[in-house]
Short mmCIF file of C-alpha atoms and ligand atoms in Angstrom, two decimals:
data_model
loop_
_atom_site.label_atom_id
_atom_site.label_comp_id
_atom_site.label_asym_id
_atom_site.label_seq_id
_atom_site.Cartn_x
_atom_site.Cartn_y
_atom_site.Cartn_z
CA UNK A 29 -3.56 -33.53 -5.47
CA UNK A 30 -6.02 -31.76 -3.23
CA UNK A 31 -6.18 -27.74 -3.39
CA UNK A 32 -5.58 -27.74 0.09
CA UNK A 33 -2.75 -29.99 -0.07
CA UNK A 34 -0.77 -27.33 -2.46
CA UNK A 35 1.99 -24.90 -1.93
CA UNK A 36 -0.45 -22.10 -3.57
CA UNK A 37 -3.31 -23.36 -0.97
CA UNK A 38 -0.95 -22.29 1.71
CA UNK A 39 0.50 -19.07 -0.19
CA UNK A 40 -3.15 -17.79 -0.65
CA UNK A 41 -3.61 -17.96 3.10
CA UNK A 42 -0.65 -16.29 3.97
CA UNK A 43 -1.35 -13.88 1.54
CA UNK A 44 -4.97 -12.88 2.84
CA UNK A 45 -3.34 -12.68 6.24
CA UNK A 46 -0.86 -10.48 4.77
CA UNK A 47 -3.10 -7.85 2.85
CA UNK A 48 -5.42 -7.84 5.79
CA UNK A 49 -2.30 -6.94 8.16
CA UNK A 50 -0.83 -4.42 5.43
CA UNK A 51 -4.08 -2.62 5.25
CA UNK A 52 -4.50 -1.99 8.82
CA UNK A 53 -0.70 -0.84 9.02
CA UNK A 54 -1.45 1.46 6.47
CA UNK A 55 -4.34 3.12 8.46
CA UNK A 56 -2.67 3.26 11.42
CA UNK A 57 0.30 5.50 9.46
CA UNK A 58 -3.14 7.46 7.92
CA UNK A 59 -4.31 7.56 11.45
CA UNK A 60 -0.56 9.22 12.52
CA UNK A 61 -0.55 11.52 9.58
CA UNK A 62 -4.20 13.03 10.31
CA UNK A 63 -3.34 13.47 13.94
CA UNK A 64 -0.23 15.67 13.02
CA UNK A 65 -2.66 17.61 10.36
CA UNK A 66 -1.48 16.07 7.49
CA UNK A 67 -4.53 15.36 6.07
CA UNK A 68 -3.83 14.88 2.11
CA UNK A 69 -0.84 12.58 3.08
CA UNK A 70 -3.08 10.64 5.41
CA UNK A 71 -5.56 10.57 2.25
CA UNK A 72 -2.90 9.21 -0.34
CA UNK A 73 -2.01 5.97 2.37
CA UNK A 74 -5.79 5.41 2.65
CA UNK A 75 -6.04 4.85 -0.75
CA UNK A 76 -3.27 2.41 -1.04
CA UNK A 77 -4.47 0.75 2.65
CA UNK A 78 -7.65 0.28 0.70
CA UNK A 79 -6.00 -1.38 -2.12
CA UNK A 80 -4.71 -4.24 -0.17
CA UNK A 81 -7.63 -4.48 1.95
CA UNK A 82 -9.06 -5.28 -2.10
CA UNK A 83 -5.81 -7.68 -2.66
CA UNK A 84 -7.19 -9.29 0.77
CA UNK A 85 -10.57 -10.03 -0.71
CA UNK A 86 -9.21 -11.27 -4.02
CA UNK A 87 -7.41 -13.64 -2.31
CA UNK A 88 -9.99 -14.88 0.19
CA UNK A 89 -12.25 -15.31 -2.94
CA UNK A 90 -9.80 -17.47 -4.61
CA UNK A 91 -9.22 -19.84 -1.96
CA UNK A 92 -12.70 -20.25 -1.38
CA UNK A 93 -13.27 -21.05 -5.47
CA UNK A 94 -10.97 -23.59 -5.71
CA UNK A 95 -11.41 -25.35 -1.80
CA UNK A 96 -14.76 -23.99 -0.43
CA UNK A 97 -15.66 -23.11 3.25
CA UNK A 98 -12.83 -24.10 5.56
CA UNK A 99 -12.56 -23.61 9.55
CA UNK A 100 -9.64 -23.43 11.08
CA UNK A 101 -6.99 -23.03 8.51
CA UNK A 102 -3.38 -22.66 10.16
CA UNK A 103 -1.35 -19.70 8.60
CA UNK A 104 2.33 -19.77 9.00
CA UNK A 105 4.65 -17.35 7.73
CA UNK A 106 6.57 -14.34 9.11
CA UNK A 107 4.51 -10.41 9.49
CA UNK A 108 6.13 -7.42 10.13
CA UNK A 109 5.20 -5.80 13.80
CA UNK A 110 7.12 -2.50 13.26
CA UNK A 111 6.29 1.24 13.85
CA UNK A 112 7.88 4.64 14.85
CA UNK A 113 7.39 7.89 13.67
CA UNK A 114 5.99 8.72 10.31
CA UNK A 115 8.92 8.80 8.20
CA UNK A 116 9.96 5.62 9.64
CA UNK A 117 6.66 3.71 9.23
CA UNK A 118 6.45 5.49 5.64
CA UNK A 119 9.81 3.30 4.81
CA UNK A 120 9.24 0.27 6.65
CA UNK A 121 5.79 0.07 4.23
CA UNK A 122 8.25 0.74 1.45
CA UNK A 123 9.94 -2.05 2.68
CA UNK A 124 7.53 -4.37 2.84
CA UNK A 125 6.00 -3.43 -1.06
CA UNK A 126 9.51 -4.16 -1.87
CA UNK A 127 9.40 -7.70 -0.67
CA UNK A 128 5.90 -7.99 -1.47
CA UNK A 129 6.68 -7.03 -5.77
CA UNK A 130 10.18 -8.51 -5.88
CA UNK A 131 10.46 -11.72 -3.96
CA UNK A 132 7.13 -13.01 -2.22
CA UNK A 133 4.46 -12.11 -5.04
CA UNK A 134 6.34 -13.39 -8.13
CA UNK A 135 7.65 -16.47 -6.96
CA UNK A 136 3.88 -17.31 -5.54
CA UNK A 137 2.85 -16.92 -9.37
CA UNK A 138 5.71 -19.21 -10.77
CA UNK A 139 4.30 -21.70 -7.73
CA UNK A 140 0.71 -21.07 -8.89
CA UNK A 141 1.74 -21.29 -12.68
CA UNK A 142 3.43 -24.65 -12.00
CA UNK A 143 0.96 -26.00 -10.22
CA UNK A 144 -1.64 -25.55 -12.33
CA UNK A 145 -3.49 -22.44 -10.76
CA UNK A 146 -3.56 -19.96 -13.46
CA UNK A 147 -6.02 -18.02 -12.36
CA UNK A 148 -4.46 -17.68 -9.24
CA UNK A 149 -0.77 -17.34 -10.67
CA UNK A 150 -2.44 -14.15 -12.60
CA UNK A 151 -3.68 -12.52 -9.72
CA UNK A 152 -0.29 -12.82 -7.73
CA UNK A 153 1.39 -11.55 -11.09
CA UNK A 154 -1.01 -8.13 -10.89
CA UNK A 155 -1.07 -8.13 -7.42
CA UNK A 156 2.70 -7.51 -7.60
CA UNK A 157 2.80 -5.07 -10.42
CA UNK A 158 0.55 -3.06 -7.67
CA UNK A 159 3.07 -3.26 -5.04
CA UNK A 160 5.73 -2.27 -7.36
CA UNK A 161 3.96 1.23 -7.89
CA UNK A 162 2.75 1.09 -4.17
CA UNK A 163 6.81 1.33 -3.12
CA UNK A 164 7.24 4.25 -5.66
CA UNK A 165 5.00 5.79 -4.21
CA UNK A 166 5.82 5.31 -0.53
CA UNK A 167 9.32 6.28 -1.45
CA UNK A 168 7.90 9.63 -3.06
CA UNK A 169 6.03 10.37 0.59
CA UNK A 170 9.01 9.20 2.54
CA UNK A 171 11.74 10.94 0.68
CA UNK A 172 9.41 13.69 0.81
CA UNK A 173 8.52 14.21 4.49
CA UNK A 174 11.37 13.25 5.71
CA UNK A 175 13.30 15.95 3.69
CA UNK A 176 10.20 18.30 3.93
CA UNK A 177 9.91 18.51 0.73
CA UNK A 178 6.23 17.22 0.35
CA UNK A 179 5.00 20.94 -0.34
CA UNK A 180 8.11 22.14 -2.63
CA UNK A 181 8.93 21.80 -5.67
CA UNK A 182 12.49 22.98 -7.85
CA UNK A 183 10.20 24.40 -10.38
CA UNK A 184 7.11 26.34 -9.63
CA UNK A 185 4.31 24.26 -9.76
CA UNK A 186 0.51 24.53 -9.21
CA UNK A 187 -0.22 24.05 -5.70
CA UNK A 188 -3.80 23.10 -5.25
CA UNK A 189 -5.40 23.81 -1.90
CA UNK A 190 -7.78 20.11 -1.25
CA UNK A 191 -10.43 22.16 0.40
CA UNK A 192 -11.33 24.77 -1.23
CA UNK A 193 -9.39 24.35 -4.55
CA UNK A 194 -7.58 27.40 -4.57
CA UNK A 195 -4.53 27.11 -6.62
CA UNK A 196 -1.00 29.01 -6.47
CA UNK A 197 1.97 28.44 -8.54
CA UNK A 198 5.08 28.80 -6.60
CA UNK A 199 8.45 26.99 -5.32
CA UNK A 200 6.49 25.70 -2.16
CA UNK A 201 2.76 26.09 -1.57
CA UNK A 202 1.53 28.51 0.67
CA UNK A 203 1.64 27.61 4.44
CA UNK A 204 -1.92 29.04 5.00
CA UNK A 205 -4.24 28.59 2.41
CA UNK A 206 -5.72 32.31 1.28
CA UNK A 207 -8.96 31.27 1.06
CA UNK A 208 -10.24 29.29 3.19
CA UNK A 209 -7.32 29.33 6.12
CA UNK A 210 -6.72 25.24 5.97
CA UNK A 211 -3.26 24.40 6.58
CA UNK A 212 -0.50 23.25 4.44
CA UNK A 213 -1.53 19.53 5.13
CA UNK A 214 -4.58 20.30 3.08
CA UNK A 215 -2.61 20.88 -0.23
CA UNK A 216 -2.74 18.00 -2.57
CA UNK A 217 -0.18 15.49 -2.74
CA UNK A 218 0.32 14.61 -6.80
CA UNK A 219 1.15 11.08 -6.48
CA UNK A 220 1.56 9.74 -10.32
FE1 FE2 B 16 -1.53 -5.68 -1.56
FE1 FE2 B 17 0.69 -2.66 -1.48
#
C-alpha cells in the first residue's frame, strides 16, 4: 500500500496540524500571562508551546521521509477553538494534553505499529509520554493560579526572585522583590 494511502499518512497530518495549533494556543496563554505581569508563568507555557512547535517538526519530517514533497494535502479532524481567562485557557490546555497522552497519541502508535511504521509508531509513543507530563504540569499552574497559590507554599520554601536571583525562604514569596523591586510574577515557578 502507498504511504499516502495509510491511516498513519493521515494521522501524521493531523498531527502536524495539531502541534502547530497547540503551540500557538500556548503563546497566546504566554501572551495573556505577560500582559497581566506574570512573567515566569508566561515563561514556563513558552517552554512547553515550544515543545510542540518541536512535536510539529518531528512530524512534518516524518511524513516527508516516508512520502516526499506533497501539495495540497487535505487535513481532517476536529481542533479546539477555545479561550477565556487564564485559568480557564490553563485547563482547557490541560484538557487537550489529556486527550493528546491518553486517547489520540497512543492509539496513532498501535496504528503506526500495525502498519508497519515503527519509526513513526515510536515517535507518537514519546510524543505522548510528553503530553502526559505537559498535563501535570498545566494542572500544577492551573490549580495554582486559580487558587493563588502559585507563590505559596505549606512549608517554607526558597523563593527565588528570576531577575535578580535574590532568594527568601518563607510560606509565600515576597510580593516585591527586595532587591531589585520586580514583582511577584518575576519569582520562579518550580515546575518538576
Ligand atoms: Fe505536542
Ligand atoms: Fe503538549
Amino acid at each position: 500500500m502507498e504511504f499516502n494511502q495509510t491511516k498513519t499518512f493521515k494521522n501524521l497530518a493531523a498531527s502536524f496540524a495539531s502541534e502547530c495549533q497547540a503551540g500557538m494556543r500556548y503563546q497566546m496563554i504566554a501572551q495573556a500571562s505577560l500582559q497581566q505581569g506574570y512573567q515566569t508563568l508566561s515563561d514556563e507555557i513558552k517552554k512547553i508551546a515550544k515543545n510542540e512547535t518541536v512535536h510539529a517538526k518531528r512530524f512534518f519530517d516524518l511524513l516527508i521521509l516516508h512520502n516526499g514533497n506533497m501539495k495540497n494535502v487535505p487535513v481532517n479532524a476536529g481542533y479546539p477553538f477555545e479561550s477565556g481567562t487564564i485559568d480557564e485557557m490553563l485547563e482547557f490546555a490541560s484538557q487537550s494534553e489529556r486527550n493528546e497522552s491518553q486517547l489520540i497519541y497512543p492509539e496513532f502508535a498501535e496504528t503506526a505499529f500495525e502498519e508497519g511504521f515503527n519509526d513513526v509508531g515510536e515517535a507518537f509513543k514519546m510524543t505522548a509520554e510528553v503530553e502526559a507530563r505537559h498535563k501535570e504540569k498545566f494542572d500544577y499552574l492551573y490549580e495554582g493560579f486559580k487558587n493563588g497559590t502559585l507563590f505559596k507554599s505549606e512549608q517554607p520554601k526558597k523563593f527565588v526572585c528570576s531577575k535578580c536571583g535574590y532568594e527568601a525562604t518563607a510560606q509565600e514569596a515576597f510580593t516585591i522583590c527586595p532587591l531589585c523591586k520586580a514583582s511577584q510574577g518575576f519569582v520562579n515557578l518550580e515546575l518538576l
